[in-house]
């Protein structure tokens, strides 16, 4: 009965581990998307800087371009912060995954110890039965 409960707990831990692994994969994909957005934003900033010196522009166009560059820089900073948050989340998920793996291993060891204990108990009973049989045979022969 206890063995079935331990098996169920191990099964539950495996399910939880798979769930955490999926969460880590999803978060890693989100980080990749954020990195791609950062790269695209940096490229847009670079192109906009090149436009500043490439042609003659009016004061109002310069002001608009300057504001746009400011917006892009703040967007880049926001994306960097979001990336950092996602990376922290991944680290947290990894530590949770590690703890779940440790717990699963602990229950597997407990299950193994229980099986060994049960086997030892059965062996003792069998040995006692064999000893009793040997004593009976020995007393009948004498």
PDB file of C-alpha atoms in Angstrom:
ATOM      1  CA  UNK A   1       0.000   0.000   0.000  1.00  0.00           C
ATOM      2  CA  UNK A   2       2.764   2.423   0.957  1.00  0.00           C
ATOM      3  CA  UNK A   3       4.685   1.383  -2.150  1.00  0.00           C
ATOM      4  CA  UNK A   4       1.721   2.377  -4.339  1.00  0.00           C
ATOM      5  CA  UNK A   5       1.604   5.783  -2.657  1.00  0.00           C
ATOM      6  CA  UNK A   6       5.314   6.278  -3.247  1.00  0.00           C
ATOM      7  CA  UNK A   7       4.892   5.246  -6.893  1.00  0.00           C
ATOM      8  CA  UNK A   8       2.085   7.792  -7.210  1.00  0.00           C
ATOM      9  CA  UNK A   9       4.258  10.502  -5.630  1.00  0.00           C
ATOM     10  CA  UNK A  10       7.128   9.667  -8.001  1.00  0.00           C
ATOM     11  CA  UNK A  11       4.725   9.838 -10.941  1.00  0.00           C
ATOM     12  CA  UNK A  12       3.458  13.211  -9.708  1.00  0.00           C
ATOM     13  CA  UNK A  13       7.025  14.527  -9.354  1.00  0.00           C
ATOM     14  CA  UNK A  14       7.802  13.398 -12.919  1.00  0.00           C
ATOM     15  CA  UNK A  15       4.746  15.253 -14.178  1.00  0.00           C
ATOM     16  CA  UNK A  16       5.792  18.365 -12.269  1.00  0.00           C
ATOM     17  CA  UNK A  17       9.327  18.072 -13.675  1.00  0.00           C
ATOM     18  CA  UNK A  18       7.983  17.895 -17.230  1.00  0.00           C
ATOM     19  CA  UNK A  19       5.834  20.954 -16.513  1.00  0.00           C
ATOM     20  CA  UNK A  20       8.814  22.940 -15.232  1.00  0.00           C
ATOM     21  CA  UNK A  21      10.864  21.887 -18.253  1.00  0.00           C
ATOM     22  CA  UNK A  22       8.094  23.198 -20.530  1.00  0.00           C
ATOM     23  CA  UNK A  23       7.971  26.466 -18.581  1.00  0.00           C
ATOM     24  CA  UNK A  24      11.743  26.838 -18.969  1.00  0.00           C
ATOM     25  CA  UNK A  25      11.495  26.191 -22.718  1.00  0.00           C
ATOM     26  CA  UNK A  26       8.690  28.749 -23.056  1.00  0.00           C
ATOM     27  CA  UNK A  27      10.634  31.343 -21.081  1.00  0.00           C
ATOM     28  CA  UNK A  28      13.753  30.669 -23.176  1.00  0.00           C
ATOM     29  CA  UNK A  29      11.708  31.255 -26.333  1.00  0.00           C
ATOM     30  CA  UNK A  30      10.432  34.528 -24.883  1.00  0.00           C
ATOM     31  CA  UNK A  31      14.028  35.578 -24.149  1.00  0.00           C
ATOM     32  CA  UNK A  32      14.989  34.779 -27.748  1.00  0.00           C
ATOM     33  CA  UNK A  33      12.104  36.936 -29.017  1.00  0.00           C
ATOM     34  CA  UNK A  34      13.146  39.776 -26.719  1.00  0.00           C
ATOM     35  CA  UNK A  35      16.759  39.510 -27.904  1.00  0.00           C
ATOM     36  CA  UNK A  36      15.531  39.644 -31.499  1.00  0.00           C
ATOM     37  CA  UNK A  37      13.465  42.757 -30.696  1.00  0.00           C
ATOM     38  CA  UNK A  38      16.497  44.346 -29.031  1.00  0.00           C
ATOM     39  CA  UNK A  39      18.605  43.604 -32.090  1.00  0.00           C
ATOM     40  CA  UNK A  40      15.968  45.052 -34.423  1.00  0.00           C
ATOM     41  CA  UNK A  41      15.653  48.164 -32.229  1.00  0.00           C
ATOM     42  CA  UNK A  42      19.440  48.640 -32.196  1.00  0.00           C
ATOM     43  CA  UNK A  43      19.491  48.291 -35.975  1.00  0.00           C
ATOM     44  CA  UNK A  44      16.722  50.898 -36.312  1.00  0.00           C
ATOM     45  CA  UNK A  45      18.658  53.233 -33.999  1.00  0.00           C
ATOM     46  CA  UNK A  46      21.785  52.775 -36.088  1.00  0.00           C
ATOM     47  CA  UNK A  47      19.894  53.477 -39.334  1.00  0.00           C
ATOM     48  CA  UNK A  48      18.285  56.552 -37.802  1.00  0.00           C
ATOM     49  CA  UNK A  49      21.676  57.871 -36.689  1.00  0.00           C
ATOM     50  CA  UNK A  50      22.946  57.390 -40.219  1.00  0.00           C
ATOM     51  CA  UNK A  51      19.947  59.349 -41.530  1.00  0.00           C
ATOM     52  CA  UNK A  52      20.842  62.258 -39.259  1.00  0.00           C
ATOM     53  CA  UNK A  53      24.131  62.897 -40.994  1.00  0.00           C
ATOM     54  CA  UNK A  54      23.244  61.660 -44.479  1.00  0.00           C
ATOM     55  CA  UNK A  55      20.981  64.396 -45.743  1.00  0.00           C
ATOM     56  CA  UNK A  56      19.994  67.931 -45.033  1.00  0.00           C
ATOM     57  CA  UNK A  57      16.962  67.956 -42.786  1.00  0.00           C
ATOM     58  CA  UNK A  58      14.833  70.742 -41.427  1.00  0.00           C
ATOM     59  CA  UNK A  59      14.646  71.620 -37.758  1.00  0.00           C
ATOM     60  CA  UNK A  60      11.222  70.032 -37.326  1.00  0.00           C
ATOM     61  CA  UNK A  61      12.379  66.820 -39.055  1.00  0.00           C
ATOM     62  CA  UNK A  62      15.462  66.816 -36.845  1.00  0.00           C
ATOM     63  CA  UNK A  63      13.274  67.210 -33.755  1.00  0.00           C
ATOM     64  CA  UNK A  64      10.996  64.359 -34.844  1.00  0.00           C
ATOM     65  CA  UNK A  65      13.978  62.119 -35.586  1.00  0.00           C
ATOM     66  CA  UNK A  66      15.574  63.016 -32.264  1.00  0.00           C
ATOM     67  CA  UNK A  67      12.334  62.184 -30.405  1.00  0.00           C
ATOM     68  CA  UNK A  68      12.080  58.916 -32.350  1.00  0.00           C
ATOM     69  CA  UNK A  69      15.649  58.011 -31.351  1.00  0.00           C
ATOM     70  CA  UNK A  70      14.806  58.810 -27.744  1.00  0.00           C
ATOM     71  CA  UNK A  71      11.756  56.546 -27.981  1.00  0.00           C
ATOM     72  CA  UNK A  72      13.871  53.750 -29.490  1.00  0.00           C
ATOM     73  CA  UNK A  73      16.453  54.063 -26.712  1.00  0.00           C
ATOM     74  CA  UNK A  74      13.772  53.865 -24.024  1.00  0.00           C
ATOM     75  CA  UNK A  75      12.204  50.887 -25.830  1.00  0.00           C
ATOM     76  CA  UNK A  76      15.590  49.181 -25.918  1.00  0.00           C
ATOM     77  CA  UNK A  77      16.048  49.809 -22.183  1.00  0.00           C
ATOM     78  CA  UNK A  78      12.590  48.409 -21.473  1.00  0.00           C
ATOM     79  CA  UNK A  79      13.372  45.304 -23.535  1.00  0.00           C
ATOM     80  CA  UNK A  80      16.675  44.849 -21.673  1.00  0.00           C
ATOM     81  CA  UNK A  81      14.790  45.013 -18.369  1.00  0.00           C
ATOM     82  CA  UNK A  82      12.221  42.527 -19.630  1.00  0.00           C
ATOM     83  CA  UNK A  83      15.024  40.212 -20.750  1.00  0.00           C
ATOM     84  CA  UNK A  84      16.650  40.424 -17.337  1.00  0.00           C
ATOM     85  CA  UNK A  85      13.310  39.595 -15.653  1.00  0.00           C
ATOM     86  CA  UNK A  86      12.796  36.565 -17.918  1.00  0.00           C
ATOM     87  CA  UNK A  87      16.322  35.350 -17.203  1.00  0.00           C
ATOM     88  CA  UNK A  88      15.637  35.604 -13.464  1.00  0.00           C
ATOM     89  CA  UNK A  89      12.441  33.628 -13.996  1.00  0.00           C
ATOM     90  CA  UNK A  90      14.383  30.938 -15.855  1.00  0.00           C
ATOM     91  CA  UNK A  91      16.895  30.697 -13.007  1.00  0.00           C
ATOM     92  CA  UNK A  92      14.051  30.383 -10.512  1.00  0.00           C
ATOM     93  CA  UNK A  93      12.422  27.663 -12.619  1.00  0.00           C
ATOM     94  CA  UNK A  94      15.726  25.818 -12.886  1.00  0.00           C
ATOM     95  CA  UNK A  95      16.181  25.836  -9.118  1.00  0.00           C
ATOM     96  CA  UNK A  96      12.593  24.562  -8.704  1.00  0.00           C
ATOM     97  CA  UNK A  97      13.333  21.852 -11.272  1.00  0.00           C
ATOM     98  CA  UNK A  98      16.468  20.886  -9.363  1.00  0.00           C
ATOM     99  CA  UNK A  99      14.485  20.620  -6.112  1.00  0.00           C
ATOM    100  CA  UNK A 100      11.836  18.479  -7.785  1.00  0.00           C
ATOM    101  CA  UNK A 101      14.515  16.181  -9.183  1.00  0.00           C
ATOM    102  CA  UNK A 102      16.054  15.855  -5.719  1.00  0.00           C
ATOM    103  CA  UNK A 103      12.669  15.011  -4.196  1.00  0.00           C
ATOM    104  CA  UNK A 104      11.983  12.431  -6.905  1.00  0.00           C
ATOM    105  CA  UNK A 105      15.363  10.817  -6.317  1.00  0.00           C
ATOM    106  CA  UNK A 106      14.687  10.746  -2.569  1.00  0.00           C
ATOM    107  CA  UNK A 107      11.388   8.931  -3.110  1.00  0.00           C
ATOM    108  CA  UNK A 108      13.043   6.501  -5.523  1.00  0.00           C
ATOM    109  CA  UNK A 109      15.677   5.729  -2.860  1.00  0.00           C
ATOM    110  CA  UNK A 110      12.935   5.250  -0.274  1.00  0.00           C
ATOM    111  CA  UNK A 111      11.129   2.884  -2.627  1.00  0.00           C
ATOM    112  CA  UNK A 112      14.362   0.973  -3.213  1.00  0.00           C
ATOM    113  CA  UNK A 113      15.059   0.723   0.519  1.00  0.00           C
ATOM    114  CA  UNK A 114      11.529  -0.499   1.150  1.00  0.00           C
ATOM    115  CA  UNK A 115      11.920  -3.165  -1.540  1.00  0.00           C
ATOM    116  CA  UNK A 116      15.258  -4.261  -0.056  1.00  0.00           C
ATOM    117  CA  UNK A 117      13.761  -4.372   3.428  1.00  0.00           C
ATOM    118  CA  UNK A 118      10.815  -6.417   2.195  1.00  0.00           C
ATOM    119  CA  UNK A 119      13.134  -8.815   0.395  1.00  0.00           C
ATOM    120  CA  UNK A 120      15.281  -9.164   3.505  1.00  0.00           C
ATOM    121  CA  UNK A 121      12.183  -9.875   5.610  1.00  0.00           C
ATOM    122  CA  UNK A 122      10.975 -12.507   3.146  1.00  0.00           C
ATOM    123  CA  UNK A 123      14.409 -14.105   3.082  1.00  0.00           C
ATOM    124  CA  UNK A 124      14.463 -14.244   6.905  1.00  0.00           C
ATOM    125  CA  UNK A 125      11.031 -15.906   6.999  1.00  0.00           C
ATOM    126  CA  UNK A 126      12.064 -18.396   4.340  1.00  0.00           C
ATOM    127  CA  UNK A 127      15.281 -19.162   6.218  1.00  0.00           C
ATOM    128  CA  UNK A 128      13.358 -19.644   9.460  1.00  0.00           C
ATOM    129  CA  UNK A 129      10.922 -21.973   7.681  1.00  0.00           C
ATOM    130  CA  UNK A 130      13.813 -23.947   6.194  1.00  0.00           C
ATOM    131  CA  UNK A 131      15.462 -24.165   9.608  1.00  0.00           C
ATOM    132  CA  UNK A 132      12.214 -25.441  11.141  1.00  0.00           C
ATOM    133  CA  UNK A 133      11.890 -28.038   8.390  1.00  0.00           C
ATOM    134  CA  UNK A 134      15.507 -29.104   8.905  1.00  0.00           C
ATOM    135  CA  UNK A 135      14.913 -29.448  12.689  1.00  0.00           C
ATOM    136  CA  UNK A 136      11.820 -31.596  12.100  1.00  0.00           C
ATOM    137  CA  UNK A 137      13.689 -33.816   9.662  1.00  0.00           C
ATOM    138  CA  UNK A 138      16.624 -34.031  12.075  1.00  0.00           C
ATOM    139  CA  UNK A 139      14.360 -34.972  15.039  1.00  0.00           C
ATOM    140  CA  UNK A 140      12.604 -37.679  12.980  1.00  0.00           C
ATOM    141  CA  UNK A 141      15.892 -39.206  11.899  1.00  0.00           C
ATOM    142  CA  UNK A 142      17.205 -39.519  15.481  1.00  0.00           C
TER     143      UNK A 142
END
